[in-house]
Short mmCIF file of C-alpha atoms and ligand atoms in Angstrom, two decimals:
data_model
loop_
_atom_site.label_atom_id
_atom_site.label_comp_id
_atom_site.label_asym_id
_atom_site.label_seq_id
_atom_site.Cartn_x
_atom_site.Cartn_y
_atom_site.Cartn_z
CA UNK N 1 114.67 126.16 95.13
CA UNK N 2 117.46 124.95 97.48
CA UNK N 3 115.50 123.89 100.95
CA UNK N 4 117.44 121.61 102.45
CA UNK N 5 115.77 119.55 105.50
CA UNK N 6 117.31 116.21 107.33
CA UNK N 7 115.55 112.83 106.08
CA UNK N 8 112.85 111.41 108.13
CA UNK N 9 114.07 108.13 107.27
CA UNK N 10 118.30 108.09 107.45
CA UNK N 11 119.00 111.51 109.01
CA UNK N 12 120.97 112.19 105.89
CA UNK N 13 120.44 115.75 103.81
CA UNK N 14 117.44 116.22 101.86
CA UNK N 15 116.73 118.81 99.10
CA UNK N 16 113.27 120.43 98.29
CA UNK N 17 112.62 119.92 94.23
CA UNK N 18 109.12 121.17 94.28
CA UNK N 19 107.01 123.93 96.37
CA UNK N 20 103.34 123.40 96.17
CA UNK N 21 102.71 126.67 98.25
CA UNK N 22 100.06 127.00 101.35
CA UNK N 23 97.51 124.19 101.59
CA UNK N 24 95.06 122.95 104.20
CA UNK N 25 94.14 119.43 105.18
CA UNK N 26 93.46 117.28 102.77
CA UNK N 27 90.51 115.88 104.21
CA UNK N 28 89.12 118.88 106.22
CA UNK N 29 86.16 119.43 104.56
CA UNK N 30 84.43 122.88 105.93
CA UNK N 31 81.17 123.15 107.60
CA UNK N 32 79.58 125.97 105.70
CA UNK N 33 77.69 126.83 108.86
CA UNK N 34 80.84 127.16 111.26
CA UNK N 35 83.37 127.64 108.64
CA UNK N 36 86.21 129.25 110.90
CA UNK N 37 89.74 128.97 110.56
CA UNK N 38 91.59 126.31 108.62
CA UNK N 39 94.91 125.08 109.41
CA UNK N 40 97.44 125.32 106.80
CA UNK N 41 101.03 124.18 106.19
CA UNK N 42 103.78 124.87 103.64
CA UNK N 43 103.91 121.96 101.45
CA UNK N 44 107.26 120.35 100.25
CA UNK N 45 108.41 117.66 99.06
CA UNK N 46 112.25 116.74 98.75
CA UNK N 47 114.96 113.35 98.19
CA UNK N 48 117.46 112.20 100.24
CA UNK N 49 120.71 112.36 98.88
CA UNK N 50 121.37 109.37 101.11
CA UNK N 51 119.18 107.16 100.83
CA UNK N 52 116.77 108.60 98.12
CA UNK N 53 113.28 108.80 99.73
CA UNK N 54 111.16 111.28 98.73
CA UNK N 55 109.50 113.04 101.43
CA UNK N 56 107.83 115.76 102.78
CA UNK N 57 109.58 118.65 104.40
CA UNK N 58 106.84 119.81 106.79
CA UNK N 59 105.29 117.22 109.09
CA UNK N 60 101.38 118.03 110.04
CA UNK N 61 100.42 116.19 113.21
CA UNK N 62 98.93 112.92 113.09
CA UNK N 63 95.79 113.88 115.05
CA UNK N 64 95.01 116.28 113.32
CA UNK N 65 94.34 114.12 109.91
CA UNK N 66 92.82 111.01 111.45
CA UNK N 67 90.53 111.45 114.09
CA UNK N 68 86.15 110.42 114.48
CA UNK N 69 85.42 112.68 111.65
CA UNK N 70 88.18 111.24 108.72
CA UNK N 71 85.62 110.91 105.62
CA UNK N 72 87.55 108.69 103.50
CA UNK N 73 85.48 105.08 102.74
CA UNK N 74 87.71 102.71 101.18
CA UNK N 75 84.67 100.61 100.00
CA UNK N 76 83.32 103.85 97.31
CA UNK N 77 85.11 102.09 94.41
CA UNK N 78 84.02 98.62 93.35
CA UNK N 79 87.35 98.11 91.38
CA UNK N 80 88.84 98.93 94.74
CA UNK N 81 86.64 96.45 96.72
CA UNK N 82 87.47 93.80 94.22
CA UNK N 83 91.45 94.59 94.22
CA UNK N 84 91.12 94.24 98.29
CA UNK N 85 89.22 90.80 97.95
CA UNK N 86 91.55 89.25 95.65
CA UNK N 87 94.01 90.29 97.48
CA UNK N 88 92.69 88.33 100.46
CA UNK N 89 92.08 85.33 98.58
CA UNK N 90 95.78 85.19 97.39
CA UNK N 91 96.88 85.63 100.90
CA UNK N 92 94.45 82.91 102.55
CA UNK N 93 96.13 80.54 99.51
CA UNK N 94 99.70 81.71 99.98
CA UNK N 95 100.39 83.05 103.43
CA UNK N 96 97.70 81.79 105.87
CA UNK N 97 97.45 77.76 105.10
CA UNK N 98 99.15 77.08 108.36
CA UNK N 99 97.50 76.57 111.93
CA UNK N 100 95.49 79.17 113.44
CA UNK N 101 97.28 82.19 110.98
CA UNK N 102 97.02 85.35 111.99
CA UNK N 103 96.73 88.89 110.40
CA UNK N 104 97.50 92.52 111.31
CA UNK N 105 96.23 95.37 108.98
CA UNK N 106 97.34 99.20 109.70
CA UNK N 107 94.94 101.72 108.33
CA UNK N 108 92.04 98.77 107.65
CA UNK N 109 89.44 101.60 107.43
CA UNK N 110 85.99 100.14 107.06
CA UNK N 111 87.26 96.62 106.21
CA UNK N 112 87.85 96.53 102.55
CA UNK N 113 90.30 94.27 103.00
CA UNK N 114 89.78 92.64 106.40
CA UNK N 115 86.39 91.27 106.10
CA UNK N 116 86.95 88.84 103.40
CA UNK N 117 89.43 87.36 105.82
CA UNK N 118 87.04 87.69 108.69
CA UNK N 119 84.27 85.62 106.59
CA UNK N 120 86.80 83.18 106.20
CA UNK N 121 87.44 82.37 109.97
CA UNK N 122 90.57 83.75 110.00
CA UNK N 123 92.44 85.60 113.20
CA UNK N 124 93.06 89.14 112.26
CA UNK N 125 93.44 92.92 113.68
CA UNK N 126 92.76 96.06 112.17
CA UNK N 127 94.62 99.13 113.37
CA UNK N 128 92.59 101.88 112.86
CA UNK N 129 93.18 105.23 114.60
CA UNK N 130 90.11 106.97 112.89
CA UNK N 131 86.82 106.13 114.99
CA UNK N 132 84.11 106.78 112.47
CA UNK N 133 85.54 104.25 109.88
CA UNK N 134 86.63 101.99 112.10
CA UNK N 135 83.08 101.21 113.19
CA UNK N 136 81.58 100.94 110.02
CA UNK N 137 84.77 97.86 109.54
CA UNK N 138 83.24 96.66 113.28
CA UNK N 139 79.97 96.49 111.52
CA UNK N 140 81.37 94.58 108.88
CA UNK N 141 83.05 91.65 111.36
CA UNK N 142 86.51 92.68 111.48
CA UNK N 143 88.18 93.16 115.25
CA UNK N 144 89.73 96.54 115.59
CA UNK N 145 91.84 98.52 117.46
CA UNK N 146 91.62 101.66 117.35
CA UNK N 147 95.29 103.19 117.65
CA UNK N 148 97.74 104.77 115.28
CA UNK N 149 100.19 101.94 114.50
CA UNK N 150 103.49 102.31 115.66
CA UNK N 151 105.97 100.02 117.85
CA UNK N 152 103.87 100.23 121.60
CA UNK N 153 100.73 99.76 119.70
CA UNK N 154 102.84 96.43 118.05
CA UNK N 155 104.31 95.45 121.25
CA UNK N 156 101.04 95.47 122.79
CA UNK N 157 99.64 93.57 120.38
CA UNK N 158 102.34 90.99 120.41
CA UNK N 159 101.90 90.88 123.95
CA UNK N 160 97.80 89.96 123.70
CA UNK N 161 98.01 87.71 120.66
CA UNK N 162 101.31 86.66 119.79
CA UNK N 163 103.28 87.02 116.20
CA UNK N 164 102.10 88.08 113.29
CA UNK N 165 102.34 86.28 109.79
CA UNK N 166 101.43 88.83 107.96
CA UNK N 167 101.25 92.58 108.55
CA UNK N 168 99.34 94.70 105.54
CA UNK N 169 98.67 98.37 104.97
CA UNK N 170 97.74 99.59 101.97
CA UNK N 171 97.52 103.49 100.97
CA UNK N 172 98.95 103.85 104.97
CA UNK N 173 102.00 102.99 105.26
CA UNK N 174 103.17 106.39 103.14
CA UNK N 175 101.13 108.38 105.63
CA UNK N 176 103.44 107.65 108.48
CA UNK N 177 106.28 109.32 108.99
CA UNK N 178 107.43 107.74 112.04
CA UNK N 179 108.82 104.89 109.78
CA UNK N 180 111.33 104.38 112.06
CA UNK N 181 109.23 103.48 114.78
CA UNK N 182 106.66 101.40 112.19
CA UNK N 183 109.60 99.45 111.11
CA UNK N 184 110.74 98.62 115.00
CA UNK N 185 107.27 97.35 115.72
CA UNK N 186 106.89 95.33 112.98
CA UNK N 187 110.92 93.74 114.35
CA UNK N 188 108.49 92.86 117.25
CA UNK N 189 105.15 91.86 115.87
CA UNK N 190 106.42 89.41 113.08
CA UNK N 191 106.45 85.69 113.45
CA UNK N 192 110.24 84.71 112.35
CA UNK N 193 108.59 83.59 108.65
CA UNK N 194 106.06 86.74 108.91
CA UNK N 195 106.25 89.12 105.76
CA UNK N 196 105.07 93.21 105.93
CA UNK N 197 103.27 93.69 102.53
CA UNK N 198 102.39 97.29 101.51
CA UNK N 199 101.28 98.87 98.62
CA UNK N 200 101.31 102.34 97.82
CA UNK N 201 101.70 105.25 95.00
CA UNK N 202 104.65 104.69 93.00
CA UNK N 203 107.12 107.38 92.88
CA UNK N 204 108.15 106.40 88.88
CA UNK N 205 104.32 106.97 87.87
CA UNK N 206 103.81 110.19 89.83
CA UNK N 207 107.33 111.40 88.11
CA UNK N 208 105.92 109.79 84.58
CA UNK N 209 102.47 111.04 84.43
CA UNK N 210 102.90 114.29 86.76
CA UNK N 211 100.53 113.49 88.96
CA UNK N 212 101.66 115.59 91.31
CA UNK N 213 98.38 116.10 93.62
CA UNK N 214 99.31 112.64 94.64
CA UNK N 215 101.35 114.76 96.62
CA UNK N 216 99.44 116.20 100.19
CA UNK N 217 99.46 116.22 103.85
CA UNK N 218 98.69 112.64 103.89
CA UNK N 219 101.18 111.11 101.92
CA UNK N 220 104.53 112.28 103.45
CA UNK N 221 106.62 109.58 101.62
CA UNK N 222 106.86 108.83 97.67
CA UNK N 223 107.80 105.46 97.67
CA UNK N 224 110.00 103.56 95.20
CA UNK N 225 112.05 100.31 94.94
CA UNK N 226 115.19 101.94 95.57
CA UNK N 227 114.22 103.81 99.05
CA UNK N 228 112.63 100.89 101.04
CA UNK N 229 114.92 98.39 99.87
CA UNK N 230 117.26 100.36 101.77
CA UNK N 231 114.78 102.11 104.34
CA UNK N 232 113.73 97.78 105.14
CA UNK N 233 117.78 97.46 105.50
CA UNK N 234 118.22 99.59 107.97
CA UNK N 235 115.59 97.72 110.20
CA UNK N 236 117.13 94.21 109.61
CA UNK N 237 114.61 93.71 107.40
CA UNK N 238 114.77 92.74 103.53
CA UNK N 239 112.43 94.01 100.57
CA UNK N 240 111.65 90.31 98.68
CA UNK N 241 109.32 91.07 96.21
CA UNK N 242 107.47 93.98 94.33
CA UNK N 243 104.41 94.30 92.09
CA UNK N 244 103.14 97.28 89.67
CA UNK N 245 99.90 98.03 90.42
CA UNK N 246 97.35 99.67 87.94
CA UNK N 247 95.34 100.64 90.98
CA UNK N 248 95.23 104.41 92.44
CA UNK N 249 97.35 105.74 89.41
CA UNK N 250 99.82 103.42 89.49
CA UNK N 251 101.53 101.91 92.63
CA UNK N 252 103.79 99.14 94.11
CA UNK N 253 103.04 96.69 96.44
CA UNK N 254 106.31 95.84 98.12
CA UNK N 255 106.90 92.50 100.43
CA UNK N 256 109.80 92.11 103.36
CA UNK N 257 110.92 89.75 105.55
CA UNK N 258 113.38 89.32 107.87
CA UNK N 259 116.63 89.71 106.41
CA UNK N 260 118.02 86.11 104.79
CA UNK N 261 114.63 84.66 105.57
CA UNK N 262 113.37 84.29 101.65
CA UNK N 263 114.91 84.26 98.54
CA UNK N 264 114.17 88.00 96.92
CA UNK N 265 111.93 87.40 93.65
CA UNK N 266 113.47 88.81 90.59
CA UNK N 267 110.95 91.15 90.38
CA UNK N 268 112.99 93.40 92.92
CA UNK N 269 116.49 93.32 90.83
CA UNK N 270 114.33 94.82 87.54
CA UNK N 271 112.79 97.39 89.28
CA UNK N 272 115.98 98.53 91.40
CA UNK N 273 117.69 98.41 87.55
CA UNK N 274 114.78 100.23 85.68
CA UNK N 275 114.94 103.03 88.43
CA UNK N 276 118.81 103.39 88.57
CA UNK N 277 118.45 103.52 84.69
CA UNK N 278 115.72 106.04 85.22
CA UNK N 279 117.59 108.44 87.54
CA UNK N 280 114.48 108.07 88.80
CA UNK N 281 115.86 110.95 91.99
CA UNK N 282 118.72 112.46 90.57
CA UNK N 283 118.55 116.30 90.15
CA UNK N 284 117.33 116.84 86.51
CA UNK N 285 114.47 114.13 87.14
CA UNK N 286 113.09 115.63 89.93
CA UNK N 287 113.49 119.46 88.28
CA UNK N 288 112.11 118.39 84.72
CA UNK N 289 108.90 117.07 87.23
CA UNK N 290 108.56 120.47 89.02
CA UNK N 291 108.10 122.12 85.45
CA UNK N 292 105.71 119.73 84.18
CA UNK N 293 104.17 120.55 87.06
CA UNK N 294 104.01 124.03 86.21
CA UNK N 295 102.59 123.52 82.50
CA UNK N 296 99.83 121.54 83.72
CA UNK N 297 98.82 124.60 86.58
CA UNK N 298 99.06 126.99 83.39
CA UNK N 299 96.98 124.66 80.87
CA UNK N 300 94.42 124.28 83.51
CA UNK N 301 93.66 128.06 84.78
CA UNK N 302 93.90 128.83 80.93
CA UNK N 303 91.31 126.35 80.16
CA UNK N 304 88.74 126.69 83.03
CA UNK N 305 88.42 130.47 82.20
CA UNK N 306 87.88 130.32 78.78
CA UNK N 307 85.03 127.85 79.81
CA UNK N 308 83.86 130.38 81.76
CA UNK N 309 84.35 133.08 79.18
CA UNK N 310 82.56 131.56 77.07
CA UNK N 311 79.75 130.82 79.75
CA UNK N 312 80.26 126.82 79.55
CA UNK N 313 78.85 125.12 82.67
CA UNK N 314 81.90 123.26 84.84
CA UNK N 315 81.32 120.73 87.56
CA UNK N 316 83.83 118.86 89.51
CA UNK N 317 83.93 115.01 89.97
CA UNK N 318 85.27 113.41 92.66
CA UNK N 319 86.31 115.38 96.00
CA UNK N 320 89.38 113.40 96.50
CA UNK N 321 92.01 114.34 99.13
CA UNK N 322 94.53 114.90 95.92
CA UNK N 323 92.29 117.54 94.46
CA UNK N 324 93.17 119.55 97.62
CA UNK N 325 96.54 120.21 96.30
CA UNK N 326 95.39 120.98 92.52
CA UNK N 327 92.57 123.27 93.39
CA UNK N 328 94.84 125.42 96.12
CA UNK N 329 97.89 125.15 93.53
CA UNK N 330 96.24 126.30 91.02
CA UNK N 331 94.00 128.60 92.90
CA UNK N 332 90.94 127.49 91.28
CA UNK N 333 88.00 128.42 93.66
CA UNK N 334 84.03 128.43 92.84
CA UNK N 335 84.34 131.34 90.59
CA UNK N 336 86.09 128.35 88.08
CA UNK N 337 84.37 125.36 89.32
CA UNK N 338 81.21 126.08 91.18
CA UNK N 339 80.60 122.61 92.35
CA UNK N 340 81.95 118.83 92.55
CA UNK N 341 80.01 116.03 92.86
CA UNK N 342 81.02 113.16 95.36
CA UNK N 343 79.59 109.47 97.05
CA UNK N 344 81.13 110.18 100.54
CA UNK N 345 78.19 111.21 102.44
CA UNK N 346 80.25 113.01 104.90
CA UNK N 347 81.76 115.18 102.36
CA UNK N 348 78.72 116.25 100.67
CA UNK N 349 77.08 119.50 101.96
CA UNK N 350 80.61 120.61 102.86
CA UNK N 351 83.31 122.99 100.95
CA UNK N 352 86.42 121.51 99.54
CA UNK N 353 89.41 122.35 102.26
CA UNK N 354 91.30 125.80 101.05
CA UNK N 355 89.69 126.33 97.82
CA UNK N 356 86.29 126.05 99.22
CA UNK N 357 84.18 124.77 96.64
CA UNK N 358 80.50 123.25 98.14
CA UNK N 359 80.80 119.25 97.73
CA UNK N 360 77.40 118.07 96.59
CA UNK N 361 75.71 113.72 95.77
CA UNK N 362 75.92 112.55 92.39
CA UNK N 363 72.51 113.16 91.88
CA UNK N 364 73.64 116.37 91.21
CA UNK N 365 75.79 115.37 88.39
CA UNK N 366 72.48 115.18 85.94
CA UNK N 367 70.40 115.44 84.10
CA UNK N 368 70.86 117.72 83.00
CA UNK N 369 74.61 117.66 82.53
CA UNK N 370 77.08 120.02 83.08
CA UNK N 371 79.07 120.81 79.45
CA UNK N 372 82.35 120.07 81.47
CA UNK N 373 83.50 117.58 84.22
CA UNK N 374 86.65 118.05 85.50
CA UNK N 375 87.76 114.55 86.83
CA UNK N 376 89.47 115.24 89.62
CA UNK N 377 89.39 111.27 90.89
CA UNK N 378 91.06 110.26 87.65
CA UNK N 379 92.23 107.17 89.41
CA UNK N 380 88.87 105.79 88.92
CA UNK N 381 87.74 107.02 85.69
CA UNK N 382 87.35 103.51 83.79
CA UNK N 383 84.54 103.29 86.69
CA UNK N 384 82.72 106.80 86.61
CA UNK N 385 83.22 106.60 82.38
CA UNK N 386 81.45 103.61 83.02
CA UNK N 387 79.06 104.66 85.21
CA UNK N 388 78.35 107.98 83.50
CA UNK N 389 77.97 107.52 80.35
CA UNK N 390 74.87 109.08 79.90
CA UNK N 391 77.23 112.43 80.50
CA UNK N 392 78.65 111.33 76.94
CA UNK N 393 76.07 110.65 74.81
CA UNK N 394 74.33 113.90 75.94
CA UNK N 395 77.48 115.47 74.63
CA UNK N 396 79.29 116.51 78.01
CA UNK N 397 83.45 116.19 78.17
CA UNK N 398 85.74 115.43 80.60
CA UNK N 399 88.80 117.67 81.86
CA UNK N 400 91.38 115.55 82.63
CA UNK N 401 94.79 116.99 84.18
CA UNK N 402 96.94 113.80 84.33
CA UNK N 403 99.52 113.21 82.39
CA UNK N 404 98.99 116.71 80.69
CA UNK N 405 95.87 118.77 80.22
CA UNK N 406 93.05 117.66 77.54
CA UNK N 407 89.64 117.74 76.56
CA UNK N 408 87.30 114.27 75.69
N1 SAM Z 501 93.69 100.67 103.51
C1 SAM Z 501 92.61 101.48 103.01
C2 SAM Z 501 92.69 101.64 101.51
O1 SAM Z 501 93.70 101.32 100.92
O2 SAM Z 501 91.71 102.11 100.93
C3 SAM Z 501 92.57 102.85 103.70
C4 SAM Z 501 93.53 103.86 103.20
S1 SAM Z 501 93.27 105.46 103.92
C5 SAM Z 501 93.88 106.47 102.64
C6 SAM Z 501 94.52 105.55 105.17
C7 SAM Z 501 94.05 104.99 106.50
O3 SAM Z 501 95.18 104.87 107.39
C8 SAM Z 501 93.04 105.86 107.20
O4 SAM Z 501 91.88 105.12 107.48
C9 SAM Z 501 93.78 106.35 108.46
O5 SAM Z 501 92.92 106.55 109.56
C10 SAM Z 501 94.77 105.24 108.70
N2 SAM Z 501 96.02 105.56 109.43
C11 SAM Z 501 96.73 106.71 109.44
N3 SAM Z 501 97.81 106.59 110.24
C12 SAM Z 501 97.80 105.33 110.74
C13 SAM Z 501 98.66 104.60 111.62
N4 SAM Z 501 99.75 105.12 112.16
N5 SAM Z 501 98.32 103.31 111.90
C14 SAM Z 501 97.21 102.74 111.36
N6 SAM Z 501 96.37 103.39 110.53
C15 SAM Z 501 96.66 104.67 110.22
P1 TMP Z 502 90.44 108.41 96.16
O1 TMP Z 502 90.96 108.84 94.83
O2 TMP Z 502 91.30 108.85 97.30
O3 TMP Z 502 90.09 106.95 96.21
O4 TMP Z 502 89.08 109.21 96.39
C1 TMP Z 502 88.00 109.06 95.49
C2 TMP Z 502 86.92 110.09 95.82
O5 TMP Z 502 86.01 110.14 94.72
C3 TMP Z 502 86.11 109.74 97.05
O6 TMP Z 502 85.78 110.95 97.73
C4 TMP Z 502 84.86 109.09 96.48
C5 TMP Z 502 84.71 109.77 95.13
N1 TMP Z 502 84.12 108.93 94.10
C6 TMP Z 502 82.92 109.34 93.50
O7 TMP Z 502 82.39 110.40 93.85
N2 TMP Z 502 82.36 108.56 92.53
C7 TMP Z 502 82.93 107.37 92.14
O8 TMP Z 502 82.40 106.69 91.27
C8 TMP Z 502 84.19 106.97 92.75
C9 TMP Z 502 84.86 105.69 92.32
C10 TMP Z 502 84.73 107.79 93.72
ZN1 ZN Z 503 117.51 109.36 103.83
#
């Protein structure tokens, strides 16, 4: 593969590694009733020979992915609810102990985060461009606007309520890839001590455990040390500490400030080393990924048709946005996996984007049991093994896909 594209980020050259074919929106879930046309996109991804970011090499308009009708609920996962209010309770000991603090969250959805803060007293803003989430964070206490984050939304903001100690996004921030302008209203927004936190997946655990449906319309930037260290230079900004989170398959939450405003933690020079050490983006990496990649599609199809062969009853668990780009991938349709189970109450009664699989509750699940789960929102599965062990003990096994593909 040799597509070469110009860097979202630098304007430098960047080089296609891997080819995940035609896929729709991630989060499109069909009406069966009206099921028309879907919209679908060649998906990419390349690095910057510049400034190594990993990116994608098709851009799908922002409207079209978050708009009234976005289904994703932040609050589904309890380990994910807890992660956000710790998080919160750090910040209101670390960040916000001075007078009248206040906080600016892109992408709050329905307040995960936020509304610990919000209990608390303190002054905040969500930016939220998607309406149905956003009111369910409303209900919840937390102010929002509802606007796609970028610098005239931050100007106005500055404008209304002044600077900003902290500005957060989590799971966002690699879903914009106007960076550029992110980065020049956050210049704007931030109070002269003010950090930008943001935590998202790590490039060096997609790479390690091929997770590659981390990898969708969504998330246009893979992330790692090495890119926003010098993506946060280039907007006179300064990348001061970083953190390995086991959350979401494994990501980093990265903290800047103003350039020569704090010390950088030396968290920041190991990870910069490790990568470096890693050729975390240099050539072979990236191409030993694509055919890992390619094992896993193969292990996969081979598996779900013997289990159909031999008349073994698959379900699906978990109709995450990711499992878009494994099902279409790997061209695995109903006739492999006639159904997946999911909380999201708008994605149930609808078909999985592309590969159009019907999405139905987890009462669905069992009993009885299906022989096979496929766990396509492996990121959680301490909490559904938790939750389902019932599955187990009446002898039912899980699929999993990531690192490589097993049976347990
Ligand atoms: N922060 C939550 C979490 O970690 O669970 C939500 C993550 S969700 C995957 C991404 C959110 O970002 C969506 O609710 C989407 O509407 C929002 N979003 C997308 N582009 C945005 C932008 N430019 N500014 C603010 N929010 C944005
Ligand atoms: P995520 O991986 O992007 O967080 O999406 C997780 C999806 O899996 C979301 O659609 C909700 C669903 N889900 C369940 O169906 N059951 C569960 O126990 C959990 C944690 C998530
Ligand atoms: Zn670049």
């Amino acid at each position: 593969m040799s597509g070469l594209f110009r860097c979202r980020v630098c304007g430098g050259g960047a080089r296609e590694f891997l080819d995940l074919g035609r896929q729709p929106l991630s989060d499109a879930f069909v009406d069966p009733a009206a099921p028309g046309e879907e919209f679908f996109f060649r998906l990419a991804v390349g690095a910057c020979a510049e400034c190594s970011m990993v990116q994608l090499a098709e851009e799908v308009p922002r409207e079209s992915m978050f708009h009234e009708g976005y289904p994703y609920l932040s609050s589904g996962s309890t380990v994910m609810r807890e992660h956000f209010r710790s998080l919160a309770e750090r910040l209101l000991k670390t960040e916000l102990t001075g007078v009248d603090p206040f906080v600016v969250e892109m992408g709050c959805n329905d307040g995960v985060m936020l509304s610990t803060l919000a209990a608390a007293g303190v002054r905040h803003l969500g930016v939220e461009p998607s309406g149905g989430v956003a009111a369910r964070a409303e209900s919840r206490g937390v102010r929002v606007r509802r606007d796609f984050f970028d610098e005239d939304c931050a100007a106005a903001i500055r404008d209304a309520e002044g600077p900003a100690d902290v500005v957060y996004a989590a799971n966002t921030m690699c879903h914009i890839p106007y960076l550029d302008s992110v980065f020049r209203g956050v210049d704007t927004l931030l109070a002269p001590g003010g950090i930008l936190v943001f935590e998202d997946p790590y490039l060096g655990d997609i790479l390690a455990k091929t997770s590659f449906d981390q990898i969708y319309d969504e998330h246009f930037y893979l992330f790692s040390a090495t890119s926003v260290a010098a993506a946060a230079e280039r907007f006179g900004l300064e990348l001061v500490d970083v953190e390995r989170l086991p959350v979401h398959g494994g990501e980093v939450r990265y903290t800047l400030a103003r350039a020569g405003a704090r010390r950088p933690g030396p968290a920041v020079g190991r990870l910069l080393a490790e990568e470096r050490e890693r050729g975390l983006t240099h050539p072979g990496t990236l191409e030993a990924f694509a055919r890992a990649v390619a094992r896993v599609r193969e292990d996969l199809v081979a598996l779900l048709r013997r289990a159909r062969r031999d008349g073994q009853r698959v379900m699906g668990y978990g109709a995450t946005a990711k499992s878009a780009t494994l099902l279409n991938h790997c061209g695995i349709g109903p006739d492999l996996v006639p159904a997946i189970c999911d909380t999201t109450p708008a994605k149930q009664g609808r078909l999985t984007p592309g590969s159009r699989i019907p999405v139905v509750p987890p009462t669905a699940f069992g009993p009885p049991y299906p022989d096979l789960a496929l766990l396509l929102a492996w990121n959680h599965a301490g909490e559904i093994a938790a939750k389902e062990e019932e599955f187990r003990r009446a002898g039912g096994r899980w699929i999993h896909y990531v690192p490589a593909v097993r049976i347990d």
